[in-house]
């Protein structure tokens, strides 16, 4: 068990949302399981310019959620999944949160896979706790054998490049120490779905304190935004860049559109300001 501290931890649960109106209510309903987490817990749902009713569905669900401190934001532009992470880390810093918990809004993962680690204090010994779909103890439901094989293969390749056993390159359930991002090392990473691949390599190369934990993952009515073949090509190009020059990889700007800021608008917050 980790060492305890009298300091109260402040957790921000960040829910990235994009066209997940049918699922977001189920995700927000999971927050009742946060009651046993020691410390202060708040939630921020960040909508990345969804074209469906995600924003409205999230607002209704948040209004009845038992969490006291809640925020609903909408990105001022479509920043991609990586860009929404950058919005969340900056928001967490501005509001003095110690940890950011990422739980994707499409209801594939369960917060209950992480909460026992928080109760045990495991987070205090790490810069990141990463949910893994492909390690012993994890379960996968509705995931195709081809995608499973491809993920396991890339996990091994990335592990070789990063010289660290990587059980998942980016699931939808992770915890990060917020202060770890204060130097802005992540800001030049791609803003799209590949953001997590840059991030996992950086954690390994920067000798961050991180470990994986098994999660239960399922696909029911979700629609994946990742296309297997094109995603694989992007990952190979990313790896080639990293292998060619580690210094060049981290000094380069990998974004399609460079931004000085990632502004987002608060749609509603509880308690009201």
Tab-separated table of C-alpha atoms in Angstrom:
chain	number	residue	atom	x	y	z
A	1	UNK	CA	0.000	0.000	0.000
A	2	UNK	CA	1.209	3.496	-0.803
A	3	UNK	CA	2.242	5.962	1.856
A	4	UNK	CA	-0.557	8.189	3.073
A	5	UNK	CA	-0.582	11.951	3.292
A	6	UNK	CA	-2.683	14.384	5.262
A	7	UNK	CA	-2.996	16.523	2.109
A	8	UNK	CA	-6.392	16.334	0.437
A	9	UNK	CA	-6.078	15.209	-3.181
A	10	UNK	CA	-8.122	17.065	-5.766
A	11	UNK	CA	-9.273	14.905	-8.688
A	12	UNK	CA	-10.758	16.176	-11.935
A	13	UNK	CA	-12.605	13.554	-13.972
A	14	UNK	CA	-12.307	14.634	-17.604
A	15	UNK	CA	-14.843	13.219	-20.058
A	16	UNK	CA	-14.014	13.925	-23.727
A	17	UNK	CA	-17.166	13.869	-25.821
A	18	UNK	CA	-17.795	13.677	-29.552
A	19	UNK	CA	-21.071	12.428	-31.020
A	20	UNK	CA	-21.826	10.146	-28.084
A	21	UNK	CA	-25.366	11.278	-27.227
A	22	UNK	CA	-26.682	7.693	-26.728
A	23	UNK	CA	-23.867	6.800	-24.322
A	24	UNK	CA	-22.988	9.943	-22.340
A	25	UNK	CA	-25.820	9.546	-19.849
A	26	UNK	CA	-24.545	6.094	-18.930
A	27	UNK	CA	-21.018	7.448	-18.455
A	28	UNK	CA	-22.158	10.240	-16.151
A	29	UNK	CA	-24.265	7.741	-14.188
A	30	UNK	CA	-20.985	6.012	-13.261
A	31	UNK	CA	-20.012	8.975	-11.104
A	32	UNK	CA	-22.036	7.627	-8.201
A	33	UNK	CA	-19.078	5.262	-7.690
A	34	UNK	CA	-16.794	8.218	-6.929
A	35	UNK	CA	-18.333	8.680	-3.485
A	36	UNK	CA	-15.755	6.402	-1.838
A	37	UNK	CA	-12.734	8.102	-3.398
A	38	UNK	CA	-10.798	9.968	-0.676
A	39	UNK	CA	-10.333	13.621	-1.515
A	40	UNK	CA	-12.230	16.187	-3.555
A	41	UNK	CA	-13.691	15.062	-6.868
A	42	UNK	CA	-15.016	17.261	-9.667
A	43	UNK	CA	-16.115	16.482	-13.219
A	44	UNK	CA	-15.550	18.329	-16.490
A	45	UNK	CA	-17.268	17.133	-19.662
A	46	UNK	CA	-15.719	18.686	-22.776
A	47	UNK	CA	-17.674	18.538	-26.013
A	48	UNK	CA	-15.567	18.714	-29.172
A	49	UNK	CA	-18.175	20.347	-31.411
A	50	UNK	CA	-20.453	17.310	-31.639
A	51	UNK	CA	-22.965	17.308	-34.489
A	52	UNK	CA	-25.573	15.324	-32.518
A	53	UNK	CA	-27.309	15.986	-29.180
A	54	UNK	CA	-24.300	15.096	-27.002
A	55	UNK	CA	-24.107	18.519	-25.372
A	56	UNK	CA	-27.778	18.545	-24.386
A	57	UNK	CA	-27.705	14.932	-23.160
A	58	UNK	CA	-24.635	15.661	-21.035
A	59	UNK	CA	-26.227	18.740	-19.502
A	60	UNK	CA	-29.327	16.785	-18.471
A	61	UNK	CA	-27.273	13.968	-16.967
A	62	UNK	CA	-24.877	16.284	-15.130
A	63	UNK	CA	-27.761	18.207	-13.586
A	64	UNK	CA	-28.857	15.080	-11.691
A	65	UNK	CA	-25.375	13.684	-10.969
A	66	UNK	CA	-24.471	13.397	-7.258
A	67	UNK	CA	-21.068	15.040	-7.843
A	68	UNK	CA	-21.123	18.530	-6.333
A	69	UNK	CA	-18.609	20.330	-8.552
A	70	UNK	CA	-19.357	19.891	-12.265
A	71	UNK	CA	-18.468	21.712	-15.478
A	72	UNK	CA	-19.762	21.396	-19.033
A	73	UNK	CA	-17.470	22.902	-21.662
A	74	UNK	CA	-17.575	23.149	-25.446
A	75	UNK	CA	-14.424	23.639	-27.462
A	76	UNK	CA	-14.425	26.842	-29.485
A	77	UNK	CA	-13.202	24.818	-32.470
A	78	UNK	CA	-12.842	21.135	-33.342
A	79	UNK	CA	-9.528	20.308	-31.662
A	80	UNK	CA	-9.649	16.521	-31.910
A	81	UNK	CA	-9.260	14.103	-29.006
A	82	UNK	CA	-5.703	15.232	-28.300
A	83	UNK	CA	-6.730	18.855	-28.359
A	84	UNK	CA	-9.498	18.162	-25.859
A	85	UNK	CA	-6.877	16.617	-23.558
A	86	UNK	CA	-4.891	19.846	-23.768
A	87	UNK	CA	-8.015	21.825	-22.849
A	88	UNK	CA	-8.558	19.554	-19.843
A	89	UNK	CA	-4.977	19.748	-18.551
A	90	UNK	CA	-5.027	23.534	-18.765
A	91	UNK	CA	-8.423	23.659	-17.053
A	92	UNK	CA	-7.123	21.406	-14.271
A	93	UNK	CA	-4.103	23.645	-13.760
A	94	UNK	CA	-6.214	26.808	-13.654
A	95	UNK	CA	-8.493	25.237	-11.017
A	96	UNK	CA	-5.699	23.719	-8.888
A	97	UNK	CA	-6.488	20.042	-9.379
A	98	UNK	CA	-3.804	17.516	-8.485
A	99	UNK	CA	-4.862	14.660	-10.765
A	100	UNK	CA	-6.772	14.298	-14.019
A	101	UNK	CA	-8.782	11.136	-14.605
A	102	UNK	CA	-9.691	10.516	-18.249
A	103	UNK	CA	-12.898	8.567	-18.931
A	104	UNK	CA	-14.073	8.559	-22.539
A	105	UNK	CA	-17.654	9.606	-23.165
A	106	UNK	CA	-18.626	6.616	-25.315
A	107	UNK	CA	-19.144	4.279	-22.333
A	108	UNK	CA	-16.617	1.592	-23.224
A	109	UNK	CA	-14.757	1.703	-19.909
A	110	UNK	CA	-15.781	1.690	-16.254
A	111	UNK	CA	-14.536	4.079	-13.565
A	112	UNK	CA	-14.846	1.224	-11.067
A	113	UNK	CA	-11.687	-0.336	-12.515
A	114	UNK	CA	-9.727	2.667	-11.244
A	115	UNK	CA	-11.434	3.633	-7.978
A	116	UNK	CA	-9.866	0.811	-5.872
A	117	UNK	CA	-6.411	2.129	-6.804
A	118	UNK	CA	-7.390	5.621	-5.666
A	119	UNK	CA	-8.794	4.336	-2.388
A	120	UNK	CA	-5.528	2.465	-1.863
A	121	UNK	CA	-3.495	5.599	-2.607
A	122	UNK	CA	-1.640	4.097	-5.580
A	123	UNK	CA	-1.875	7.364	-7.513
A	124	UNK	CA	0.471	9.137	-5.100
A	125	UNK	CA	3.407	7.011	-6.237
A	126	UNK	CA	2.857	7.575	-9.963
A	127	UNK	CA	2.795	10.219	-12.646
A	128	UNK	CA	0.290	8.076	-14.524
A	129	UNK	CA	-1.903	5.035	-14.005
A	130	UNK	CA	-2.915	3.656	-17.382
A	131	UNK	CA	-5.844	1.385	-18.081
A	132	UNK	CA	-4.894	-1.627	-20.203
A	133	UNK	CA	-7.214	-3.722	-22.351
A	134	UNK	CA	-4.534	-6.234	-23.283
A	135	UNK	CA	-2.944	-7.408	-20.046
A	136	UNK	CA	-3.703	-10.257	-17.685
A	137	UNK	CA	-6.930	-9.648	-15.797
A	138	UNK	CA	-8.495	-7.445	-18.474
A	139	UNK	CA	-11.645	-8.371	-20.397
A	140	UNK	CA	-12.722	-7.403	-23.911
A	141	UNK	CA	-16.306	-7.694	-25.131
A	142	UNK	CA	-17.380	-7.007	-28.702
A	143	UNK	CA	-13.802	-6.342	-29.841
A	144	UNK	CA	-12.864	-7.982	-33.139
A	145	UNK	CA	-10.006	-10.533	-33.223
A	146	UNK	CA	-8.269	-8.511	-35.949
A	147	UNK	CA	-8.242	-5.321	-33.879
A	148	UNK	CA	-7.088	-7.270	-30.829
A	149	UNK	CA	-4.207	-8.805	-32.791
A	150	UNK	CA	-3.228	-5.440	-34.302
A	151	UNK	CA	-3.231	-3.734	-30.895
A	152	UNK	CA	-1.112	-6.449	-29.307
A	153	UNK	CA	1.375	-6.269	-32.188
A	154	UNK	CA	1.746	-2.495	-31.943
A	155	UNK	CA	2.022	-2.738	-28.157
A	156	UNK	CA	5.093	-4.931	-28.598
A	157	UNK	CA	6.622	-2.660	-31.253
A	158	UNK	CA	6.116	0.463	-29.139
A	159	UNK	CA	7.503	-1.409	-26.125
A	160	UNK	CA	10.710	-2.080	-28.042
A	161	UNK	CA	11.084	1.536	-29.096
A	162	UNK	CA	10.239	2.910	-25.658
A	163	UNK	CA	12.252	0.201	-23.834
A	164	UNK	CA	9.352	-0.241	-21.425
A	165	UNK	CA	6.610	-2.899	-21.423
A	166	UNK	CA	3.531	-1.133	-22.745
A	167	UNK	CA	0.280	-3.056	-22.348
A	168	UNK	CA	-1.941	-0.463	-24.025
A	169	UNK	CA	-1.125	2.570	-26.170
A	170	UNK	CA	-4.199	4.506	-25.176
A	171	UNK	CA	-7.367	3.206	-23.596
A	172	UNK	CA	-10.235	5.414	-22.513
A	173	UNK	CA	-9.475	5.203	-18.783
A	174	UNK	CA	-6.305	6.789	-17.400
A	175	UNK	CA	-5.077	8.912	-14.500
A	176	UNK	CA	-2.356	11.560	-14.718
A	177	UNK	CA	-0.593	13.721	-12.182
A	178	UNK	CA	-1.524	17.182	-13.417
A	179	UNK	CA	1.773	18.845	-12.493
A	180	UNK	CA	3.615	16.436	-14.799
A	181	UNK	CA	2.268	18.431	-17.749
A	182	UNK	CA	3.190	21.871	-16.435
A	183	UNK	CA	6.279	22.133	-18.654
A	184	UNK	CA	4.080	21.785	-21.751
A	185	UNK	CA	5.964	18.841	-23.288
A	186	UNK	CA	2.670	17.552	-24.721
A	187	UNK	CA	1.526	20.690	-26.505
A	188	UNK	CA	3.241	19.907	-29.824
A	189	UNK	CA	1.851	16.382	-30.008
A	190	UNK	CA	-0.811	15.717	-32.651
A	191	UNK	CA	-4.300	16.867	-31.733
A	192	UNK	CA	-6.032	13.894	-33.341
A	193	UNK	CA	-6.551	10.317	-32.152
A	194	UNK	CA	-2.788	9.635	-32.252
A	195	UNK	CA	-2.171	11.970	-29.295
A	196	UNK	CA	-2.036	9.034	-26.885
A	197	UNK	CA	0.692	7.327	-28.929
A	198	UNK	CA	2.931	10.366	-28.633
A	199	UNK	CA	2.098	10.584	-24.953
A	200	UNK	CA	2.922	6.959	-24.107
A	201	UNK	CA	6.292	7.212	-25.851
A	202	UNK	CA	7.036	10.440	-23.996
A	203	UNK	CA	6.176	8.869	-20.648
A	204	UNK	CA	8.618	6.053	-21.393
A	205	UNK	CA	11.386	8.286	-22.768
A	206	UNK	CA	11.075	10.818	-19.959
A	207	UNK	CA	11.291	8.047	-17.338
A	208	UNK	CA	7.926	8.922	-15.862
A	209	UNK	CA	6.625	6.851	-12.982
A	210	UNK	CA	3.750	4.957	-14.575
A	211	UNK	CA	2.151	1.562	-14.459
A	212	UNK	CA	-0.764	-0.250	-16.062
A	213	UNK	CA	-3.853	-1.784	-14.533
A	214	UNK	CA	-6.314	-4.190	-16.212
A	215	UNK	CA	-9.687	-2.870	-17.267
A	216	UNK	CA	-12.991	-4.238	-18.509
A	217	UNK	CA	-13.720	-2.939	-22.008
A	218	UNK	CA	-16.731	-3.425	-24.226
A	219	UNK	CA	-18.238	-2.284	-27.497
A	220	UNK	CA	-22.027	-2.240	-27.651
A	221	UNK	CA	-23.633	0.680	-29.491
A	222	UNK	CA	-20.453	2.732	-29.851
A	223	UNK	CA	-19.149	3.899	-33.222
A	224	UNK	CA	-15.351	3.872	-33.464
A	225	UNK	CA	-13.671	6.908	-35.002
A	226	UNK	CA	-10.485	4.898	-35.658
A	227	UNK	CA	-9.984	3.222	-39.039
A	228	UNK	CA	-7.647	0.278	-38.565
A	229	UNK	CA	-5.543	0.558	-41.747
A	230	UNK	CA	-5.105	4.352	-41.776
A	231	UNK	CA	-4.459	4.360	-38.039
A	232	UNK	CA	-1.780	1.728	-38.498
A	233	UNK	CA	-0.032	3.798	-41.152
A	234	UNK	CA	-0.037	6.844	-38.869
A	235	UNK	CA	1.470	4.776	-36.067
A	236	UNK	CA	4.238	3.464	-38.335
A	237	UNK	CA	5.097	6.992	-39.499
A	238	UNK	CA	5.152	8.148	-35.892
A	239	UNK	CA	7.481	5.320	-34.893
A	240	UNK	CA	9.758	5.976	-37.855
A	241	UNK	CA	10.097	9.614	-36.809
A	242	UNK	CA	10.890	8.629	-33.219
A	243	UNK	CA	13.476	6.004	-34.220
A	244	UNK	CA	15.170	8.334	-36.716
A	245	UNK	CA	15.824	11.040	-34.125
A	246	UNK	CA	14.572	11.133	-30.566
A	247	UNK	CA	15.581	14.788	-30.191
A	248	UNK	CA	13.963	15.708	-33.497
A	249	UNK	CA	10.815	13.827	-32.572
A	250	UNK	CA	10.242	15.783	-29.367
A	251	UNK	CA	11.352	19.157	-30.725
A	252	UNK	CA	9.063	18.932	-33.788
A	253	UNK	CA	5.486	20.179	-33.918
A	254	UNK	CA	3.278	17.244	-34.943
A	255	UNK	CA	0.007	19.166	-35.219
A	256	UNK	CA	-1.775	19.748	-38.519
A	257	UNK	CA	-2.786	23.194	-37.267
A	258	UNK	CA	-0.582	25.062	-34.830
A	259	UNK	CA	-2.366	26.925	-32.052
A	260	UNK	CA	-1.156	29.216	-29.318
A	261	UNK	CA	-4.242	28.439	-27.232
A	262	UNK	CA	-7.101	25.950	-27.031
A	263	UNK	CA	-10.019	28.073	-25.812
A	264	UNK	CA	-13.263	26.485	-24.669
A	265	UNK	CA	-16.521	27.989	-23.438
A	266	UNK	CA	-18.207	27.004	-20.181
A	267	UNK	CA	-21.771	26.091	-21.144
A	268	UNK	CA	-22.865	25.450	-17.566
A	269	UNK	CA	-21.353	24.749	-14.196
A	270	UNK	CA	-22.565	23.500	-10.842
A	271	UNK	CA	-22.718	25.204	-8.398
A	272	UNK	CA	-23.641	28.215	-10.482
A	273	UNK	CA	-21.064	31.028	-10.376
